[in-house]
Amino acid sequence: RKEVEQDPGPFNVPEGATVAFNCTYSNSASQSFFWYRQDCRKEPKLLMSVYSSGNEDGRFTAQLNRASQYISLLIRDSKLSDSATYLCVGGGADGLTFGKGTHLIIQP
Amino acid sequence: DTAVSQTPKYLVTQMGNDKSIKCEQNLGHDTMYWYKQDSKKFLKIMFSYNNKELIINETVPNRFSPKSPDKAHLNLHINSLELGDSAVYFCASSQGESYGYTFGSGTRLTVV
């Protein structure tokens, strides 16, 4: 069974700190990877795609390591509004497989 | 303009009833999905349709029947509802796996 595994947390982090999450995936055939953000009682929203070369979007950096089959997300200068659940996602022909999410709480 | 819209947003119903959830997308995407998110927050694919054709059908009780009248709509009908069906059901659409999915706001189903 295809799996995406991530630490559920919660991660309690002071505002302004840098926080990093990792996740691992079991399906070596997965071609596409993403990080989604889900706020409480809301739908998941695409945060960013993840590429082997790494990609950055403002304070967010995502990285894919195909050899070790893990994906990372780094958030710099964390804001209170970054508090959410972050879902690691891998996909292929059978659709996207979501991890169970990592719960992040940014504390003032 | 809502990209992926689902109705109803909340649905409370008794065991044994039959109910439907509707989904529409105005993004022009070819593929639509139904996902179920249970109380443990695990988001799991149920069905996928590409241009009205079923392409993914995970192990879901046959009480659940998706219907896609056209590529912009994917409805979910559930027969003989059970307590364990209580969850949030998300519709999503995509133009291809490499683009990710756009989700609707979800339908919170409670079976009592």
PDB file of N, CA and C in Angstrom, chain A residues 33-97:
ATOM      1  N   PHE A  33       4.969  15.819  -6.067  1.00  0.00           N
ATOM      2  CA  PHE A  33       4.955  15.991  -4.610  1.00  0.00           C
ATOM      3  C   PHE A  33       4.544  17.411  -4.277  1.00  0.00           C
ATOM      4  N   PHE A  34       3.813  17.515  -3.163  1.00  0.00           N
ATOM      5  CA  PHE A  34       3.290  18.821  -2.776  1.00  0.00           C
ATOM      6  C   PHE A  34       3.263  18.935  -1.259  1.00  0.00           C
ATOM      7  N   TRP A  35       3.196  20.176  -0.808  1.00  0.00           N
ATOM      8  CA  TRP A  35       2.795  20.471   0.563  1.00  0.00           C
ATOM      9  C   TRP A  35       1.471  21.214   0.492  1.00  0.00           C
ATOM     10  N   TYR A  36       0.512  20.742   1.284  1.00  0.00           N
ATOM     11  CA  TYR A  36      -0.767  21.409   1.429  1.00  0.00           C
ATOM     12  C   TYR A  36      -0.867  21.923   2.853  1.00  0.00           C
ATOM     13  N   ARG A  37      -1.667  22.954   3.001  1.00  0.00           N
ATOM     14  CA  ARG A  37      -1.949  23.494   4.327  1.00  0.00           C
ATOM     15  C   ARG A  37      -3.443  23.332   4.576  1.00  0.00           C
ATOM     16  N   GLN A  38      -3.789  22.880   5.797  1.00  0.00           N
ATOM     17  CA  GLN A  38      -5.203  22.771   6.142  1.00  0.00           C
ATOM     18  C   GLN A  38      -5.440  23.452   7.484  1.00  0.00           C
ATOM     19  N   ASP A  39      -6.300  24.455   7.475  1.00  0.00           N
ATOM     20  CA  ASP A  39      -6.725  25.110   8.706  1.00  0.00           C
ATOM     21  C   ASP A  39      -7.901  24.351   9.287  1.00  0.00           C
ATOM     22  N   CYS A  40      -8.133  24.579  10.584  1.00  0.00           N
ATOM     23  CA  CYS A  40      -9.168  23.833  11.292  1.00  0.00           C
ATOM     24  C   CYS A  40     -10.531  24.008  10.605  1.00  0.00           C
ATOM     25  N   ARG A  41     -11.167  22.899  10.286  1.00  0.00           N
ATOM     26  CA  ARG A  41     -12.509  22.875   9.709  1.00  0.00           C
ATOM     27  C   ARG A  41     -12.571  23.550   8.325  1.00  0.00           C
ATOM     28  N   LYS A  42     -11.420  23.534   7.634  1.00  0.00           N
ATOM     29  CA  LYS A  42     -11.368  24.081   6.277  1.00  0.00           C
ATOM     30  C   LYS A  42     -10.827  23.015   5.333  1.00  0.00           C
ATOM     31  N   GLU A  43     -10.873  23.341   4.036  1.00  0.00           N
ATOM     32  CA  GLU A  43     -10.339  22.407   3.062  1.00  0.00           C
ATOM     33  C   GLU A  43      -8.828  22.541   2.937  1.00  0.00           C
ATOM     34  N   PRO A  44      -8.152  21.497   2.477  1.00  0.00           N
ATOM     35  CA  PRO A  44      -6.715  21.610   2.214  1.00  0.00           C
ATOM     36  C   PRO A  44      -6.473  22.582   1.060  1.00  0.00           C
ATOM     37  N   LYS A  45      -5.421  23.372   1.198  1.00  0.00           N
ATOM     38  CA  LYS A  45      -5.061  24.314   0.130  1.00  0.00           C
ATOM     39  C   LYS A  45      -3.606  24.101  -0.245  1.00  0.00           C
ATOM     40  N   LEU A  46      -3.354  24.144  -1.546  1.00  0.00           N
ATOM     41  CA  LEU A  46      -2.005  23.910  -2.038  1.00  0.00           C
ATOM     42  C   LEU A  46      -1.068  24.999  -1.552  1.00  0.00           C
ATOM     43  N   LEU A  47      -0.019  24.603  -0.864  1.00  0.00           N
ATOM     44  CA  LEU A  47       0.991  25.541  -0.389  1.00  0.00           C
ATOM     45  C   LEU A  47       2.091  25.683  -1.442  1.00  0.00           C
ATOM     46  N   MET A  48       2.643  24.564  -1.836  1.00  0.00           N
ATOM     47  CA  MET A  48       3.663  24.605  -2.879  1.00  0.00           C
ATOM     48  C   MET A  48       3.944  23.211  -3.419  1.00  0.00           C
ATOM     49  N   SER A  49       4.429  23.191  -4.653  1.00  0.00           N
ATOM     50  CA  SER A  49       4.906  21.954  -5.249  1.00  0.00           C
ATOM     51  C   SER A  49       6.332  21.713  -4.761  1.00  0.00           C
ATOM     52  N   VAL A  50       6.794  20.476  -4.887  1.00  0.00           N
ATOM     53  CA  VAL A  50       8.126  20.131  -4.406  1.00  0.00           C
ATOM     54  C   VAL A  50       8.915  19.520  -5.549  1.00  0.00           C
ATOM     55  N   TYR A  51      10.103  20.040  -5.786  1.00  0.00           N
ATOM     56  CA  TYR A  51      10.941  19.561  -6.880  1.00  0.00           C
ATOM     57  C   TYR A  51      12.283  19.083  -6.330  1.00  0.00           C
ATOM     58  N   SER A  52      12.918  18.210  -7.096  1.00  0.00           N
ATOM     59  CA  SER A  52      14.231  17.682  -6.675  1.00  0.00           C
ATOM     60  C   SER A  52      15.254  18.803  -6.522  1.00  0.00           C
ATOM     61  N   SER A  53      15.097  19.826  -7.339  1.00  0.00           N
ATOM     62  CA  SER A  53      16.068  20.926  -7.283  1.00  0.00           C
ATOM     63  C   SER A  53      15.788  21.856  -6.107  1.00  0.00           C
ATOM     64  N   GLY A  54      14.679  21.601  -5.436  1.00  0.00           N
ATOM     65  CA  GLY A  54      14.306  22.487  -4.331  1.00  0.00           C
ATOM     66  C   GLY A  54      13.599  23.711  -4.861  1.00  0.00           C
ATOM     67  N   ASN A  55      12.656  24.217  -4.116  1.00  0.00           N
ATOM     68  CA  ASN A  55      12.002  25.455  -4.528  1.00  0.00           C
ATOM     69  C   ASN A  55      11.626  26.281  -3.316  1.00  0.00           C
ATOM     70  N   GLU A  56      11.609  27.568  -3.557  1.00  0.00           N
ATOM     71  CA  GLU A  56      11.409  28.519  -2.470  1.00  0.00           C
ATOM     72  C   GLU A  56      10.272  29.462  -2.845  1.00  0.00           C
ATOM     73  N   ASP A  57       9.441  29.774  -1.855  1.00  0.00           N
ATOM     74  CA  ASP A  57       8.355  30.729  -2.069  1.00  0.00           C
ATOM     75  C   ASP A  57       8.286  31.587  -0.825  1.00  0.00           C
ATOM     76  N   GLY A  58       8.939  32.732  -0.874  1.00  0.00           N
ATOM     77  CA  GLY A  58       8.969  33.605   0.292  1.00  0.00           C
ATOM     78  C   GLY A  58       9.680  32.947   1.455  1.00  0.00           C
ATOM     79  N   ARG A  59       8.974  32.778   2.554  1.00  0.00           N
ATOM     80  CA  ARG A  59       9.569  32.190   3.757  1.00  0.00           C
ATOM     81  C   ARG A  59       9.575  30.663   3.730  1.00  0.00           C
ATOM     82  N   PHE A  60       9.025  30.086   2.697  1.00  0.00           N
ATOM     83  CA  PHE A  60       8.849  28.635   2.615  1.00  0.00           C
ATOM     84  C   PHE A  60       9.824  28.035   1.604  1.00  0.00           C
ATOM     85  N   THR A  61      10.476  26.945   2.027  1.00  0.00           N
ATOM     86  CA  THR A  61      11.372  26.206   1.133  1.00  0.00           C
ATOM     87  C   THR A  61      11.021  24.734   1.193  1.00  0.00           C
ATOM     88  N   ALA A  62      10.859  24.126   0.027  1.00  0.00           N
ATOM     89  CA  ALA A  62      10.540  22.696  -0.038  1.00  0.00           C
ATOM     90  C   ALA A  62      11.644  21.974  -0.774  1.00  0.00           C
ATOM     91  N   GLN A  63      11.875  20.742  -0.379  1.00  0.00           N
ATOM     92  CA  GLN A  63      12.944  19.947  -0.983  1.00  0.00           C
ATOM     93  C   GLN A  63      12.494  18.495  -1.114  1.00  0.00           C
ATOM     94  N   LEU A  64      12.920  17.874  -2.204  1.00  0.00           N
ATOM     95  CA  LEU A  64      12.623  16.465  -2.446  1.00  0.00           C
ATOM     96  C   LEU A  64      13.937  15.705  -2.546  1.00  0.00           C
ATOM     97  N   ASN A  65      14.031  14.603  -1.828  1.00  0.00           N
ATOM     98  CA  ASN A  65      15.192  13.722  -1.919  1.00  0.00           C
ATOM     99  C   ASN A  65      14.687  12.365  -2.405  1.00  0.00           C
ATOM    100  N   ARG A  66      14.852  12.129  -3.701  1.00  0.00           N
ATOM    101  CA  ARG A  66      14.303  10.893  -4.289  1.00  0.00           C
ATOM    102  C   ARG A  66      15.053   9.659  -3.809  1.00  0.00           C
ATOM    103  N   ALA A  67      16.346   9.787  -3.598  1.00  0.00           N
ATOM    104  CA  ALA A  67      17.140   8.626  -3.189  1.00  0.00           C
ATOM    105  C   ALA A  67      16.677   8.108  -1.834  1.00  0.00           C
ATOM    106  N   SER A  68      16.383   9.026  -0.923  1.00  0.00           N
ATOM    107  CA  SER A  68      15.957   8.636   0.416  1.00  0.00           C
ATOM    108  C   SER A  68      14.442   8.647   0.563  1.00  0.00           C
ATOM    109  N   GLN A  69      13.759   9.077  -0.480  1.00  0.00           N
ATOM    110  CA  GLN A  69      12.296   9.123  -0.493  1.00  0.00           C
ATOM    111  C   GLN A  69      11.749   9.948   0.667  1.00  0.00           C
ATOM    112  N   TYR A  70      12.282  11.153   0.799  1.00  0.00           N
ATOM    113  CA  TYR A  70      11.675  12.047   1.767  1.00  0.00           C
ATOM    114  C   TYR A  70      11.536  13.454   1.186  1.00  0.00           C
ATOM    115  N   ILE A  71      10.606  14.165   1.796  1.00  0.00           N
ATOM    116  CA  ILE A  71      10.257  15.511   1.370  1.00  0.00           C
ATOM    117  C   ILE A  71      10.352  16.397   2.610  1.00  0.00           C
ATOM    118  N   SER A  72      10.821  17.605   2.422  1.00  0.00           N
ATOM    119  CA  SER A  72      10.943  18.501   3.570  1.00  0.00           C
ATOM    120  C   SER A  72      10.277  19.842   3.281  1.00  0.00           C
ATOM    121  N   LEU A  73       9.912  20.508   4.366  1.00  0.00           N
ATOM    122  CA  LEU A  73       9.371  21.867   4.290  1.00  0.00           C
ATOM    123  C   LEU A  73      10.025  22.683   5.381  1.00  0.00           C
ATOM    124  N   LEU A  74      10.556  23.826   5.009  1.00  0.00           N
ATOM    125  CA  LEU A  74      11.200  24.727   5.965  1.00  0.00           C
ATOM    126  C   LEU A  74      10.426  26.036   5.969  1.00  0.00           C
ATOM    127  N   ILE A  75      10.079  26.504   7.148  1.00  0.00           N
ATOM    128  CA  ILE A  75       9.387  27.787   7.292  1.00  0.00           C
ATOM    129  C   ILE A  75      10.300  28.695   8.114  1.00  0.00           C
ATOM    130  N   ARG A  76      10.692  29.811   7.512  1.00  0.00           N
ATOM    131  CA  ARG A  76      11.547  30.772   8.209  1.00  0.00           C
ATOM    132  C   ARG A  76      10.700  31.890   8.786  1.00  0.00           C
ATOM    133  N   ASP A  77      11.205  32.512   9.854  1.00  0.00           N
ATOM    134  CA  ASP A  77      10.538  33.684  10.446  1.00  0.00           C
ATOM    135  C   ASP A  77       9.039  33.411  10.615  1.00  0.00           C
ATOM    136  N   SER A  78       8.719  32.367  11.338  1.00  0.00           N
ATOM    137  CA  SER A  78       7.333  31.902  11.422  1.00  0.00           C
ATOM    138  C   SER A  78       6.414  32.974  12.010  1.00  0.00           C
ATOM    139  N   LYS A  79       5.203  33.012  11.469  1.00  0.00           N
ATOM    140  CA  LYS A  79       4.171  33.974  11.886  1.00  0.00           C
ATOM    141  C   LYS A  79       3.056  33.227  12.610  1.00  0.00           C
ATOM    142  N   LEU A  80       2.291  33.965  13.391  1.00  0.00           N
ATOM    143  CA  LEU A  80       1.137  33.344  14.074  1.00  0.00           C
ATOM    144  C   LEU A  80       0.198  32.712  13.054  1.00  0.00           C
ATOM    145  N   SER A  81       0.086  33.352  11.901  1.00  0.00           N
ATOM    146  CA  SER A  81      -0.829  32.860  10.866  1.00  0.00           C
ATOM    147  C   SER A  81      -0.344  31.574  10.197  1.00  0.00           C
ATOM    148  N   ASP A  82       0.879  31.163  10.498  1.00  0.00           N
ATOM    149  CA  ASP A  82       1.366  29.894   9.946  1.00  0.00           C
ATOM    150  C   ASP A  82       0.804  28.692  10.708  1.00  0.00           C
ATOM    151  N   SER A  83       0.149  28.929  11.830  1.00  0.00           N
ATOM    152  CA  SER A  83      -0.442  27.835  12.614  1.00  0.00           C
ATOM    153  C   SER A  83      -1.482  27.123  11.764  1.00  0.00           C
ATOM    154  N   ALA A  84      -1.275  25.827  11.574  1.00  0.00           N
ATOM    155  CA  ALA A  84      -2.153  25.037  10.707  1.00  0.00           C
ATOM    156  C   ALA A  84      -1.647  23.601  10.727  1.00  0.00           C
ATOM    157  N   THR A  85      -2.308  22.747   9.969  1.00  0.00           N
ATOM    158  CA  THR A  85      -1.812  21.396   9.738  1.00  0.00           C
ATOM    159  C   THR A  85      -1.223  21.348   8.345  1.00  0.00           C
ATOM    160  N   TYR A  86      -0.017  20.821   8.223  1.00  0.00           N
ATOM    161  CA  TYR A  86       0.689  20.761   6.940  1.00  0.00           C
ATOM    162  C   TYR A  86       0.694  19.314   6.445  1.00  0.00           C
ATOM    163  N   LEU A  87       0.122  19.132   5.269  1.00  0.00           N
ATOM    164  CA  LEU A  87      -0.047  17.801   4.698  1.00  0.00           C
ATOM    165  C   LEU A  87       0.998  17.558   3.618  1.00  0.00           C
ATOM    166  N   CYS A  88       1.710  16.479   3.760  1.00  0.00           N
ATOM    167  CA  CYS A  88       2.692  16.050   2.766  1.00  0.00           C
ATOM    168  C   CYS A  88       1.964  15.166   1.754  1.00  0.00           C
ATOM    169  N   VAL A  89       2.220  15.368   0.476  1.00  0.00           N
ATOM    170  CA  VAL A  89       1.434  14.681  -0.557  1.00  0.00           C
ATOM    171  C   VAL A  89       2.335  14.146  -1.650  1.00  0.00           C
ATOM    172  N   GLY A  90       2.106  12.876  -2.024  1.00  0.00           N
ATOM    173  CA  GLY A  90       2.810  12.296  -3.155  1.00  0.00           C
ATOM    174  C   GLY A  90       1.805  11.756  -4.136  1.00  0.00           C
ATOM    175  N   GLY A  91       2.154  11.772  -5.416  1.00  0.00           N
ATOM    176  CA  GLY A  91       1.149  11.343  -6.381  1.00  0.00           C
ATOM    177  C   GLY A  91       1.715  10.725  -7.620  1.00  0.00           C
ATOM    178  N   GLY A  92       0.832  10.009  -8.296  1.00  0.00           N
ATOM    179  CA  GLY A  92       1.151   9.382  -9.568  1.00  0.00           C
ATOM    180  C   GLY A  92      -0.130   9.091 -10.295  1.00  0.00           C
ATOM    181  N   ALA A  93      -0.112   8.019 -11.057  1.00  0.00           N
ATOM    182  CA  ALA A  93      -1.268   7.685 -11.884  1.00  0.00           C
ATOM    183  C   ALA A  93      -2.507   7.351 -11.067  1.00  0.00           C
ATOM    184  N   ASP A  94      -2.320   6.933  -9.829  1.00  0.00           N
ATOM    185  CA  ASP A  94      -3.452   6.557  -8.985  1.00  0.00           C
ATOM    186  C   ASP A  94      -3.969   7.706  -8.134  1.00  0.00           C
ATOM    187  N   GLY A  95      -3.561   8.902  -8.472  1.00  0.00           N
ATOM    188  CA  GLY A  95      -4.033  10.037  -7.702  1.00  0.00           C
ATOM    189  C   GLY A  95      -3.073  10.421  -6.595  1.00  0.00           C
ATOM    190  N   LEU A  96      -3.425  11.441  -5.844  1.00  0.00           N
ATOM    191  CA  LEU A  96      -2.572  11.948  -4.777  1.00  0.00           C
ATOM    192  C   LEU A  96      -2.836  11.185  -3.486  1.00  0.00           C
ATOM    193  N   THR A  97      -1.743  10.852  -2.790  1.00  0.00           N
ATOM    194  CA  THR A  97      -1.824  10.220  -1.479  1.00  0.00           C
ATOM    195  C   THR A  97      -1.390  11.233  -0.443  1.00  0.00           C
TER     196      THR A  97
END
